[in-house]
Coordinates of C-alpha atoms (C1' of nucleotides) in Angstrom, one line a residue:
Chain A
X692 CA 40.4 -6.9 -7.3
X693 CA 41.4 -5.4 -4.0
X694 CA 39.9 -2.9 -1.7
X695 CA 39.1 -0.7 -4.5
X696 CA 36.8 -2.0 -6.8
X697 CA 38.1 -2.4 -10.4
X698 CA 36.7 0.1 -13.4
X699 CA 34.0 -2.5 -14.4
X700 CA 32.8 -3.1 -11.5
X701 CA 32.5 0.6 -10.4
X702 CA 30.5 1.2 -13.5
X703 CA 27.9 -1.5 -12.9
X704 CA 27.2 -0.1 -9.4
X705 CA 27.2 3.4 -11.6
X706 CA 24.3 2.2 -13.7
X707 CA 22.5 0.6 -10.9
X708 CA 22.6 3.1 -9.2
X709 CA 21.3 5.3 -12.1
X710 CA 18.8 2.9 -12.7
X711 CA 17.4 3.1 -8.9
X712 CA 17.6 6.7 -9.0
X713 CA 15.4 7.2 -11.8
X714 CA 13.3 4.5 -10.8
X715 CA 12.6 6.5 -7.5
X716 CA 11.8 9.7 -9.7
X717 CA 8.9 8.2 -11.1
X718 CA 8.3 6.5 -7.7
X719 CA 8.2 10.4 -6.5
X720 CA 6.1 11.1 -9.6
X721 CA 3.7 8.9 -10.0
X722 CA 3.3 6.1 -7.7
X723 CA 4.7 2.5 -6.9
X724 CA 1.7 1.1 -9.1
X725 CA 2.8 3.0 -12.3
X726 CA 6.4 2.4 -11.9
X727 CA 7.3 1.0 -15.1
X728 CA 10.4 -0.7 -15.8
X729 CA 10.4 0.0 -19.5
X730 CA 10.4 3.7 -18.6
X731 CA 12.8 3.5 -16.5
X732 CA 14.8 2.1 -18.9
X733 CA 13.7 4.8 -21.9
X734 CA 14.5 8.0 -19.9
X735 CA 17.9 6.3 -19.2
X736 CA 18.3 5.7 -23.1
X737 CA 18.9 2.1 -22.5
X738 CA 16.8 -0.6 -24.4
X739 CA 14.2 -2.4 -21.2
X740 CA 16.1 -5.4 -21.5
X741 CA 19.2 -4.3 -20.5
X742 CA 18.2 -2.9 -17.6
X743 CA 17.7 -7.0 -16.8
X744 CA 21.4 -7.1 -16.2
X745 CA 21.1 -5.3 -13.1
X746 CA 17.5 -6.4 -11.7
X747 CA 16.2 -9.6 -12.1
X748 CA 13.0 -8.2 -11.8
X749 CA 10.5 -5.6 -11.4
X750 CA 9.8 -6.8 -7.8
X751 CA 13.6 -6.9 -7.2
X752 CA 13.8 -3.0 -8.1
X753 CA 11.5 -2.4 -6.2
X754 CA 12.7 -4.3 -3.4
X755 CA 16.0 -2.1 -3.9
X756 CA 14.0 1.0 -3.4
X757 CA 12.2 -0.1 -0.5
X758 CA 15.7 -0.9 1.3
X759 CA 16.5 2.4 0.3
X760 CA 13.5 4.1 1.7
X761 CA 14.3 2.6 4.8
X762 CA 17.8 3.4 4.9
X763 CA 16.7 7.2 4.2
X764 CA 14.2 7.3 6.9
X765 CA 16.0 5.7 9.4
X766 CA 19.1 8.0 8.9
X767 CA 16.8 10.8 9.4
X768 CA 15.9 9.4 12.8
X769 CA 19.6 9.1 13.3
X770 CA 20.7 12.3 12.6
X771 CA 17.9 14.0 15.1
X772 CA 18.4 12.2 17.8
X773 CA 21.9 13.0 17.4
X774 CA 21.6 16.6 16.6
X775 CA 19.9 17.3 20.1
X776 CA 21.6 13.9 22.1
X777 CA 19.4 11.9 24.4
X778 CA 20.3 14.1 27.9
X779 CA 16.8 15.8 27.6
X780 CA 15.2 12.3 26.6
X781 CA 11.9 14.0 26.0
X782 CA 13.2 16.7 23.8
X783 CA 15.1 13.3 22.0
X784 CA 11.5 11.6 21.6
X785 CA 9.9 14.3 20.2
X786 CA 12.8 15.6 17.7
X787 CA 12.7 12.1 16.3
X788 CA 9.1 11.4 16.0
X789 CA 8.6 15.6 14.2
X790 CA 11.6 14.0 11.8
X791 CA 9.8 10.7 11.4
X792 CA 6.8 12.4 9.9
X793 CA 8.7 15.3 8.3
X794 CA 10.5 12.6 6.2
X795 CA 7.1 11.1 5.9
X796 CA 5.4 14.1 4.3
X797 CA 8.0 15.1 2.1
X798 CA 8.6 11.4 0.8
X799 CA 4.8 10.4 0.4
X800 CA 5.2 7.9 -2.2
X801 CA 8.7 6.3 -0.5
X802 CA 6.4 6.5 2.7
X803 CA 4.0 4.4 0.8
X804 CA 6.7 2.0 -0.4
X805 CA 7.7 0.8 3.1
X806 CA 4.7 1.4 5.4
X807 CA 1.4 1.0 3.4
X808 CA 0.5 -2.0 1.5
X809 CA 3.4 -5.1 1.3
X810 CA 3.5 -5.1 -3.0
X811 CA 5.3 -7.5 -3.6
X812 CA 4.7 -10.8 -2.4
X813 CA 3.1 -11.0 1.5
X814 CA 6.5 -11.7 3.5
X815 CA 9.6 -8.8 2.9
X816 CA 12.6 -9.8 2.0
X817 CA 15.0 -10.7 4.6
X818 CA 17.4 -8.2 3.4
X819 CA 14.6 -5.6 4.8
X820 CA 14.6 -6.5 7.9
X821 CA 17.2 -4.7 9.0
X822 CA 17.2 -1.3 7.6
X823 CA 13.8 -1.6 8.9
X824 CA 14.4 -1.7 12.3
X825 CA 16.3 1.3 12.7
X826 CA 13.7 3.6 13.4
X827 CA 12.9 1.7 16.0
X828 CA 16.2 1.5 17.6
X829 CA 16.4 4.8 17.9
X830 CA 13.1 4.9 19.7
X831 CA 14.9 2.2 21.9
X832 CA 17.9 4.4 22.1
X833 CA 16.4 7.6 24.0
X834 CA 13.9 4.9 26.5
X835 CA 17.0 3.2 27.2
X836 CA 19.2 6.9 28.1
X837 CA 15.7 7.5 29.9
X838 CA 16.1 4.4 32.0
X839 CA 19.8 5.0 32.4
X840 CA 19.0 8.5 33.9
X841 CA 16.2 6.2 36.3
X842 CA 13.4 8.0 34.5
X843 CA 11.3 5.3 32.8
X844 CA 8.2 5.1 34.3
X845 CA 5.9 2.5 34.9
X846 CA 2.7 2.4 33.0
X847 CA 0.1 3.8 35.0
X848 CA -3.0 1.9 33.1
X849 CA -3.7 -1.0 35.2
X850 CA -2.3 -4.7 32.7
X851 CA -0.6 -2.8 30.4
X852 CA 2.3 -4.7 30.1
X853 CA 2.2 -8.5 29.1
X854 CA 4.7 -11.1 29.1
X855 CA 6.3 -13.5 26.3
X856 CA 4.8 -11.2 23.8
X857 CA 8.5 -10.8 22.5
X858 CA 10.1 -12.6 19.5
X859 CA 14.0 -14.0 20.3
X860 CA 15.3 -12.0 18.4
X861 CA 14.3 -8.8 20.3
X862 CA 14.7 -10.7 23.4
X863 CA 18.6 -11.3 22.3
X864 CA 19.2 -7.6 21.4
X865 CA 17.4 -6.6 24.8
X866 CA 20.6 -8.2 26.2
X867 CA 23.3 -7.3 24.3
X868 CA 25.7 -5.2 25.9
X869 CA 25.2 -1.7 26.7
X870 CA 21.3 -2.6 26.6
X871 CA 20.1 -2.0 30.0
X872 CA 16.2 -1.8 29.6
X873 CA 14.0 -4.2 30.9
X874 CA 12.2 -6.4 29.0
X875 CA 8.6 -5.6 30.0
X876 CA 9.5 -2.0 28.6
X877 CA 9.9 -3.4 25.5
X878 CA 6.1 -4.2 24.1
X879 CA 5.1 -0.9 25.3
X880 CA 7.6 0.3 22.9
X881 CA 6.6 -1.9 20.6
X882 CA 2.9 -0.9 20.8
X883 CA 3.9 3.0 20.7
X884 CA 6.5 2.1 17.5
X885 CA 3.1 1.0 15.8
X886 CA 1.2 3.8 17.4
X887 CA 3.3 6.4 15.9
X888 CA 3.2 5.0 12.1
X889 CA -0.7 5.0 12.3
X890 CA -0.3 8.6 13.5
X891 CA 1.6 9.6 10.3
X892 CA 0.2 6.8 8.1
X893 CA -3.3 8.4 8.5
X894 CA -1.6 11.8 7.8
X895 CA -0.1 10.9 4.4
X896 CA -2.6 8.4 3.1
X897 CA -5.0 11.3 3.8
X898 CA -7.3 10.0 6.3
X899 CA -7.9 12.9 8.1
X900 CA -8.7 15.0 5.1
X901 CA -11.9 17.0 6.3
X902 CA -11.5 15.4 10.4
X903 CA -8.2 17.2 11.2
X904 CA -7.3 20.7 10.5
X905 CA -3.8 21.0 12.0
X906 CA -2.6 18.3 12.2
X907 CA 1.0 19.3 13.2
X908 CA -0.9 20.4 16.6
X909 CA -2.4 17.1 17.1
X910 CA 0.9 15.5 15.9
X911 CA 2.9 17.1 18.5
X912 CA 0.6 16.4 20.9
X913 CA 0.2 12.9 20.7
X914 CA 3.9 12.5 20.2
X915 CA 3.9 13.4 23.8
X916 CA 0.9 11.3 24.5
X917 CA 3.0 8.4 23.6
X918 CA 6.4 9.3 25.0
X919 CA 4.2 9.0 28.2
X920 CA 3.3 5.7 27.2
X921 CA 6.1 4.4 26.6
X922 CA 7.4 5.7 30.3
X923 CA 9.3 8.7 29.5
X924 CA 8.8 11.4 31.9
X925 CA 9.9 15.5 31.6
X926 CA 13.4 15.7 31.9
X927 CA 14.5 17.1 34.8
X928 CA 15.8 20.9 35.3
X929 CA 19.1 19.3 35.0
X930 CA 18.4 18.6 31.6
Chain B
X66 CA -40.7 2.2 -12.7
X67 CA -42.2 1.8 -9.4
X68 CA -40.1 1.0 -5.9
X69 CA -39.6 -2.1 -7.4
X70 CA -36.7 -1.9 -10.0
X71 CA -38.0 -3.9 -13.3
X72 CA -36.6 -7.0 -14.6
X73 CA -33.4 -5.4 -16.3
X74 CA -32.9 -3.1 -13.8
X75 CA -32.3 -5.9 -11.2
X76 CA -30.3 -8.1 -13.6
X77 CA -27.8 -4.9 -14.0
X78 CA -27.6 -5.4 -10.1
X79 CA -26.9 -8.5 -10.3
X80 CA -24.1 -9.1 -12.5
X81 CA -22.5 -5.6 -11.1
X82 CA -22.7 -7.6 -8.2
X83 CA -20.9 -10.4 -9.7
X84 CA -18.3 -8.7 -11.0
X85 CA -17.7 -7.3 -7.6
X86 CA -18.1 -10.6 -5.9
X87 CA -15.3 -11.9 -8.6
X88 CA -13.0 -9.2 -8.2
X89 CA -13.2 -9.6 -4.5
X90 CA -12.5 -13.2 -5.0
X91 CA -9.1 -12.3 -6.9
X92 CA -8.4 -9.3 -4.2
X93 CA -8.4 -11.8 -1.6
X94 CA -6.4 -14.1 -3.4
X95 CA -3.7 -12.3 -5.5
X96 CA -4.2 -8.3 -3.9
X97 CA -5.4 -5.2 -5.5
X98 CA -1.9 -4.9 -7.3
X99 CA -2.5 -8.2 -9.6
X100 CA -6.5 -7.5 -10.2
X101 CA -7.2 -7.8 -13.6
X102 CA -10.7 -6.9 -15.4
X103 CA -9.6 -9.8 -18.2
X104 CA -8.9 -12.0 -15.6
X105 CA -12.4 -11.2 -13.8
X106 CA -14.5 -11.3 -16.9
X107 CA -13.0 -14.4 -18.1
X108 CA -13.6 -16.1 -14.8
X109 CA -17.1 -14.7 -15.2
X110 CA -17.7 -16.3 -18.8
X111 CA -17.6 -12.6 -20.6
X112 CA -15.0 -10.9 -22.5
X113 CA -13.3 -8.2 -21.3
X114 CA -15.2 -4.9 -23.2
X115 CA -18.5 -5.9 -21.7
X116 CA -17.0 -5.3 -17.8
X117 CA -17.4 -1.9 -19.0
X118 CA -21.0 -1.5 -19.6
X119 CA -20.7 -2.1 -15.3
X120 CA -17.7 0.0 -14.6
X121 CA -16.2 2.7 -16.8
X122 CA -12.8 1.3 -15.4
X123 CA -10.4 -0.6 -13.1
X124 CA -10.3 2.3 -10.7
X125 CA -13.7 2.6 -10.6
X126 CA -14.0 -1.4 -9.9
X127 CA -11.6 -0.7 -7.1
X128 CA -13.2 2.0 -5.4
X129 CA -16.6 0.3 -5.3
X130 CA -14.5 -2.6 -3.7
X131 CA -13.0 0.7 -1.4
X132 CA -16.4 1.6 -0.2
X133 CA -17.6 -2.2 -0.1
X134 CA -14.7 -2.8 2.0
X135 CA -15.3 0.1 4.3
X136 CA -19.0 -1.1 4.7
X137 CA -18.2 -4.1 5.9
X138 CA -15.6 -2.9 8.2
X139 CA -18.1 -0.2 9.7
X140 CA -21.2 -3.3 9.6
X141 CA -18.0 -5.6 11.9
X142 CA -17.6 -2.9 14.1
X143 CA -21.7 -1.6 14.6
X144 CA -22.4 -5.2 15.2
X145 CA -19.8 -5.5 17.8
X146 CA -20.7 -2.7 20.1
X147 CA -24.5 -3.7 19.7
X148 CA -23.7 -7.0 20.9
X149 CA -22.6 -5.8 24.3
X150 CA -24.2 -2.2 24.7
X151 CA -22.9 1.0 25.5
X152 CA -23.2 0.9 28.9
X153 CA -20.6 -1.1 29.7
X154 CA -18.0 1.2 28.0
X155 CA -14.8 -0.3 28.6
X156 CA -16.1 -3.9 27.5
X157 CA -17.5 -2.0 24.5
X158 CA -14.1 -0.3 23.8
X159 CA -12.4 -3.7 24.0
X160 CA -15.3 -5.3 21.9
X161 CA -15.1 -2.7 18.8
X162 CA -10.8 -2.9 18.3
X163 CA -11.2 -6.5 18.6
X164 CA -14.0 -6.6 16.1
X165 CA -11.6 -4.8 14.2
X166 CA -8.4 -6.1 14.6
X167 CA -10.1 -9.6 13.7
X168 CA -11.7 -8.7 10.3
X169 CA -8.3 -7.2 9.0
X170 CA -6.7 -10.1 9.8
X171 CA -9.5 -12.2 8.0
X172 CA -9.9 -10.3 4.9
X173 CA -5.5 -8.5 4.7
X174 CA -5.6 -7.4 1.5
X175 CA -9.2 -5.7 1.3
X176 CA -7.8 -4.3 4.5
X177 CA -4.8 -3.6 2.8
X178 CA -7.1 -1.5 -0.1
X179 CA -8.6 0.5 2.4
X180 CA -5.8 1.3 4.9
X181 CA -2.5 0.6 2.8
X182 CA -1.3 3.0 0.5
X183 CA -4.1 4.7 -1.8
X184 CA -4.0 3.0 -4.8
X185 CA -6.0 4.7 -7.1
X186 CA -4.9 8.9 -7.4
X187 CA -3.9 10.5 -4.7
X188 CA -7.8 11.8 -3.9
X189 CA -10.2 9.5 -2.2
X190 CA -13.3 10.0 -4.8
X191 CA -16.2 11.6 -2.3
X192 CA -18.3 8.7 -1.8
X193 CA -16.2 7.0 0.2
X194 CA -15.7 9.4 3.4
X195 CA -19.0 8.4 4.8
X196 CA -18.3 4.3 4.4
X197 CA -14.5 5.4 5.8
X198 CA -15.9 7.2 8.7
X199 CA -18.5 4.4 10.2
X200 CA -15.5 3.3 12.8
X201 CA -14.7 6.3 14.0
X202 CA -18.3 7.2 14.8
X203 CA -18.4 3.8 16.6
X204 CA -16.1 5.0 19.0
X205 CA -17.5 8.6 19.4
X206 CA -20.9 6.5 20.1
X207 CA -18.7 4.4 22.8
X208 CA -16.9 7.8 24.2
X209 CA -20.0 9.8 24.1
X210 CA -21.9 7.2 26.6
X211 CA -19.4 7.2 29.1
X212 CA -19.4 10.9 28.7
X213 CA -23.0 10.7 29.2
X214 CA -22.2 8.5 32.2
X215 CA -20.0 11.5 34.0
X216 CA -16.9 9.1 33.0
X217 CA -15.1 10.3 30.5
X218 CA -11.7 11.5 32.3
X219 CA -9.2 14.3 31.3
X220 CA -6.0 13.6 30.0
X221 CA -3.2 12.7 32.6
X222 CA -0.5 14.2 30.1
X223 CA -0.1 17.7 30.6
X224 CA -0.4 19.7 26.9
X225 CA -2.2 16.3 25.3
X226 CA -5.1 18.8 24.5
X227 CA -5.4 21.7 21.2
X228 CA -7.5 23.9 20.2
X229 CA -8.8 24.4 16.6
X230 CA -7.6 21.0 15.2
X231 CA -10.8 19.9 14.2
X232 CA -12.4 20.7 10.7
X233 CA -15.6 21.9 10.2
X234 CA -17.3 19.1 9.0
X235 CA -16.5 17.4 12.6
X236 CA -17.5 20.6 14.6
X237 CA -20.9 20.1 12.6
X238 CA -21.0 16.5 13.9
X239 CA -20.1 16.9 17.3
X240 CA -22.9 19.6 17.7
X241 CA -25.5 17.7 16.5
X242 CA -28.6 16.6 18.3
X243 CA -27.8 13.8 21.2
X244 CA -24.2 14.8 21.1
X245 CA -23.0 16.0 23.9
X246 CA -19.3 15.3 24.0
X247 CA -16.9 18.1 24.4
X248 CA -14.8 19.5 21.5
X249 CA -11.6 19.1 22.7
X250 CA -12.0 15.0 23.2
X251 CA -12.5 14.9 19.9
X252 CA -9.0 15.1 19.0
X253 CA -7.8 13.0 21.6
X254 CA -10.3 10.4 19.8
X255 CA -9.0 10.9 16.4
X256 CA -5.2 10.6 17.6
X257 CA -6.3 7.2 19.2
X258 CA -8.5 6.0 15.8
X259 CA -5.1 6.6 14.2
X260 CA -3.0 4.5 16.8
X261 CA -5.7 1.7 17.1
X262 CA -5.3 1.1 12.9
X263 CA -1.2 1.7 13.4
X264 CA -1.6 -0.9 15.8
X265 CA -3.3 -3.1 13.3
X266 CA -1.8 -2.5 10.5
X267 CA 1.6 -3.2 12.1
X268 CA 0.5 -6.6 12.5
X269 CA -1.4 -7.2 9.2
X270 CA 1.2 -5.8 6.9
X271 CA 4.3 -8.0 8.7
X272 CA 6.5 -5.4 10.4
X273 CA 5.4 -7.3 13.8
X274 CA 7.4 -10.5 11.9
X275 CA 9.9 -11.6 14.3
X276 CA 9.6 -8.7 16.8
X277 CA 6.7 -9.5 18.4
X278 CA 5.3 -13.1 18.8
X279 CA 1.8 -12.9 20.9
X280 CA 0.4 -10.0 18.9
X281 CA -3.2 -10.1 21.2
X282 CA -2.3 -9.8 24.0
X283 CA -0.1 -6.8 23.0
X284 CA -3.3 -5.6 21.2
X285 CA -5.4 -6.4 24.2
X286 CA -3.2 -4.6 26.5
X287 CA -2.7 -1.7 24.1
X288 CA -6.3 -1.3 23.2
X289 CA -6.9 -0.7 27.5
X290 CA -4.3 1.9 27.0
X291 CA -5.8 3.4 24.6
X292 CA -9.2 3.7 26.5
X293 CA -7.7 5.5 28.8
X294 CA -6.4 7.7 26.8
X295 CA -9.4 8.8 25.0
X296 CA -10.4 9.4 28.8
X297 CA -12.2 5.6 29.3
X298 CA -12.2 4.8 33.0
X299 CA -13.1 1.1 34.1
X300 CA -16.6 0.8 34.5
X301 CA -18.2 0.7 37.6
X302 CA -19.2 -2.1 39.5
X303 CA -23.0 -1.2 38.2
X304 CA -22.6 -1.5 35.0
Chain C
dC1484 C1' -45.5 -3.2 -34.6
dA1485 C1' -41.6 0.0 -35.1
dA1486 C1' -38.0 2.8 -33.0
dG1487 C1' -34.6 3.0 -29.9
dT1488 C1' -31.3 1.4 -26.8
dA1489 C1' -28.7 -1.3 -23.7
dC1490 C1' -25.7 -5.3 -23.9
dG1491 C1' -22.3 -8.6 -25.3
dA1492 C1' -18.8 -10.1 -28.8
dG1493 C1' -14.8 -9.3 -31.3
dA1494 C1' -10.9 -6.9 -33.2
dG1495 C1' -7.4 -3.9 -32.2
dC1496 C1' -4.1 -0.2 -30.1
dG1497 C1' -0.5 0.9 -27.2
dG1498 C1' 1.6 -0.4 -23.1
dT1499 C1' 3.6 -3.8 -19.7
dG1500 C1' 7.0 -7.6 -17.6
dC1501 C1' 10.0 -10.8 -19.1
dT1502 C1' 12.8 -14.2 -22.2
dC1503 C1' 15.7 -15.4 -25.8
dT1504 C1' 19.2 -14.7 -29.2
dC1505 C1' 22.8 -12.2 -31.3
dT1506 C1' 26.6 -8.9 -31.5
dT1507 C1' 30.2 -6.3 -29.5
dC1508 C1' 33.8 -5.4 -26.6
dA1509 C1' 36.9 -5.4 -22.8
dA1510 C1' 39.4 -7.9 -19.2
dG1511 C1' 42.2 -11.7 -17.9
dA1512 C1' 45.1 -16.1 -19.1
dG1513 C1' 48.6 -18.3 -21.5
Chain D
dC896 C1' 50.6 -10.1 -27.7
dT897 C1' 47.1 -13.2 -28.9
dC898 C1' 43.3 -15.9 -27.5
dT899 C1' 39.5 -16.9 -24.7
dT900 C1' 35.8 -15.9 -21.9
dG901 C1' 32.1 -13.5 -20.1
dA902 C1' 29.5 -9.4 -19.3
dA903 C1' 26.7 -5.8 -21.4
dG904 C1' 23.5 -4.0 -24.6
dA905 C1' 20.3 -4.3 -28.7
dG906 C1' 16.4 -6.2 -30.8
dA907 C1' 12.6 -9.3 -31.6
dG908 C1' 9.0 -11.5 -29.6
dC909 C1' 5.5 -13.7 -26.2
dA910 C1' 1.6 -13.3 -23.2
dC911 C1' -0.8 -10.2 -20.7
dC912 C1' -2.9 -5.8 -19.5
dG913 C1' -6.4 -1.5 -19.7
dC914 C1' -9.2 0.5 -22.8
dT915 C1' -11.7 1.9 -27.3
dC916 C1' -14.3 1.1 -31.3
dT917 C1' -17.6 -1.2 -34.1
dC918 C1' -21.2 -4.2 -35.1
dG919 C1' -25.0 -7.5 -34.5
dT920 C1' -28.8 -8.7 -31.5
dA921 C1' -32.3 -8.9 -28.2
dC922 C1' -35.2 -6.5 -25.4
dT923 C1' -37.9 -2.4 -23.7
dT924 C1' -40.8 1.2 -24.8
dG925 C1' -43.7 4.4 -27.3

DNA sequence: CAAGTACGAGAGCGGTGCTCTCTTCAAGAG
DNA sequence: CTCTTGAAGAGAGCACCGCTCTCGTACTTG
C-alpha cells in the first residue's frame, strides 16, 4: 500500500474510529465507571466480541480515549494562544488558562478521564505522555515570548525556586533550540501547571459546591495570581 | 437502651466496621475501580447478600469510605498544626501541606476516592461536606491567627481580590464568633486550598512522572509561595 | 413463654469483560 | 483465473459482578 491507505485498511480505522466515538458518548453520558464495552458494541449493532478486533481491551479503549482527551484539550490551548499571539504575554496566559477550564467544564467526564483518578493501572501508558504535555508547552510557550521580550520576573517570595528538581527529559527540551528560558523558571512553571489543574479540578469535581459562588471571578483572578507566579508581568503599553 | 449501645447494637458496629476495614484493605490494594462487595464478604467469611443487611449498596460502601477518608485526612491535618501551634504561622502553614501532602502519598488511592474524579453520581451525598471541609478550616484557623497577629498581608497582585464569590454557607462561617478574618481573604484562601491539592495531586496521580524528579522540595518551595499568597508573612523573630 | 425481628445462607437474574471456535469473504500470489 | 491466506464478525460460554428474593434460625422483647 502506498501513501494512501488501501480500502481495508481505511475501513478498520472507520470502525475504530466509530467504536471510540460512541465509546466517548457514553463516556459523556454516563461516566468512565459505567462505560461498558458490550454497549458500546450493541448501539453500534455489532456483536461485543467483534469489537475485540479493534481493542484488545477495555483498558485499551479506554486508553484510546484518554489520548484523545488530551489531544482535544491541548488543541484547545493551541488554538488560543494562537488566536490572540503571545505579544501581550499576559493577555496569552490568561486566554489559555479561561480555554483550559472552558474545555474543562464542557468536557466534565473527558476532564475526569485524564486529570482525576489514573483508572487503569497506576503508571499511563507511554503513548500518553506526549499528548499530555501539550498543555504545558503552551504554558512554556507564552513564559518563554515573556522572557524573550525581557519580562520574566524573578519570584519575589524569598526560596522559591529550587535546584535539580527537574527530570532530563525537561532539562533536554529546556535546551532545544529556540528555547531560551532558564532553567530555574522552569519548576515555578511546573508548580503553577499543577496549580492551575487543582484550580479547575476542584471546579468540575464540584468541590466548591456551597464555598464558591462565582467561580469564574475567582478563576480569572487567580489565573492572574499565578501568571505572577510564574514571572509574567503586564505587558507593556507596547503591547 | 441507655448511653451504652446493648450487645447487638455494638456487634452491628463491629462488623460494619469490618466490612469497612476490608474494603479499605482492597481500596488500598486494587483502587475503588476493582472493589468488589463478593470479594469483601468472601474475604470476610460471609456471602455476598448479607453485606447488605450493613450497606444497602456498593455506593453506599464507598461513600462511608469517602467520609472515612476525609476524616482521617482532616484528623492528619488537625494533628499537625496542634503539634506546632498557631503562633508560629508560617511553620504551621508549612506543617499542615506537609501533613497533607504525606498522607496522600501513604494512602493514593483513598486519596484518589476523595480528590480524583467522583465516582459515585455526579452529587456528593450531604454527609460528606463537613468531613470534606476539615482542611480548609485548618488553614482558615492558621490564616485567622496571623490575622489576629496584625500579619496577614494584602495581595501584591493588583485585581487578585472579588467581591461576592463566596456562598452563603461560608459568609455564615466567617462571621461566626472568634472569627475575625476579613471576607475578601477568604477567597484568596479557597483559590490556594485548590492549588495546594493541584499541587498534590499532580504528584500522586503521576503527571509529575518524568517532568519533575525532587517533588519536595518543589512542594516545599511552592507551599512558601502559597503562604504568601494567602497573605502569610514570615514570622517574627518573637514567635 | 410466645411473638416478632434482625441476620445469614442460598439460589437466581441480568449484566459485565474476555476467550474460543466457526463461518464467511475479500485481497493477494501463483 | 484459481487458490490460499488472513482478517472480520457471529455466537456460545466462562467467571465474575451488583443486587434481589426467599427461607430457616437465633435472639430480643413484650
Amino acid at each position: 500500500m502506498g501513501v494512501i491507505q488501501g480500502a481495508k485498511d481505511r475501513a478498520r480505522a472507520e470502525v475504530a474510529c466509530a467504536i471510540k466515538d460512541q465509546a466517548r458518548r457514553q463516556l459523556a453520558a454516563e461516566g468512565a465507571a459505567r462505560l461498558s464495552l458490550r454497549a458500546v458494541a450493541r448501539e453500534l449493532g455489532m456483536v461485543s466480541s467483534a469489537l475485540y478486533r479493534y481493542f484488545p481491551s477495555r483498558d485499551d479503549l479506554l486508553t484510546a480515549l484518554i489520548v484523545d482527551a488530551y489531544n482535544a484539550l491541548g488543541a484547545t490551548a493551541e488554538e488560543a494562544v494562537e488566536r490572540v499571539g503571545t505579544a501581550d504575554w499576559m493577555r496569552a496566559w490568561s486566554a489559555v488558562c479561561r480555554a483550559v477550564r472552558r474545555w474543562a467544564l464542557d468536557h466534565p467526564h473527558e476532564y475526569a478521564l485524564i486529570y482525576g483518578s489514573p483508572v487503569p493501572g497506576y503508571a499511563a501508558p507511554q503513548d500518553t505522555v506526549a499528548p499530555a504535555s501539550r498543555v504545558a508547552l503552551v504554558l512554556l510557550e507564552v513564559a518563554q515570548s515573556a522572557h524573550e521580550a525581557g519580562a520574566l520576573a524573578e519570584p519575589d517570595v524569598p526560596g522559591a525556586d529550587c535546584r535539580s528538581v527537574l527530570a532530563d527529559d525537561v532539562r533536554l527540551l529546556l535546551r532545544e533550540p529556540g528555547r531560551t528560558l532558564p532553567e530555574r523558571a522552569a519548576p515555578r512553571l511546573a508548580a503553577v501547571w499543577a496549580q492551575l489543574f487543582g484550580l479547575i479540578s476542584f471546579e468540575v469535581f464540584g468541590q466548591y459546591n456551597a464555598v464558591i459562588e462565582d467561580r469564574e471571578a475567582l478563576f480569572e483572578a487567580t489565573v492572574l495570581v499565578l501568571a505572577h507566579q510564574v514571572g509574567l508581568r503586564p505587558t507593556g503599553p507596547d503591547a
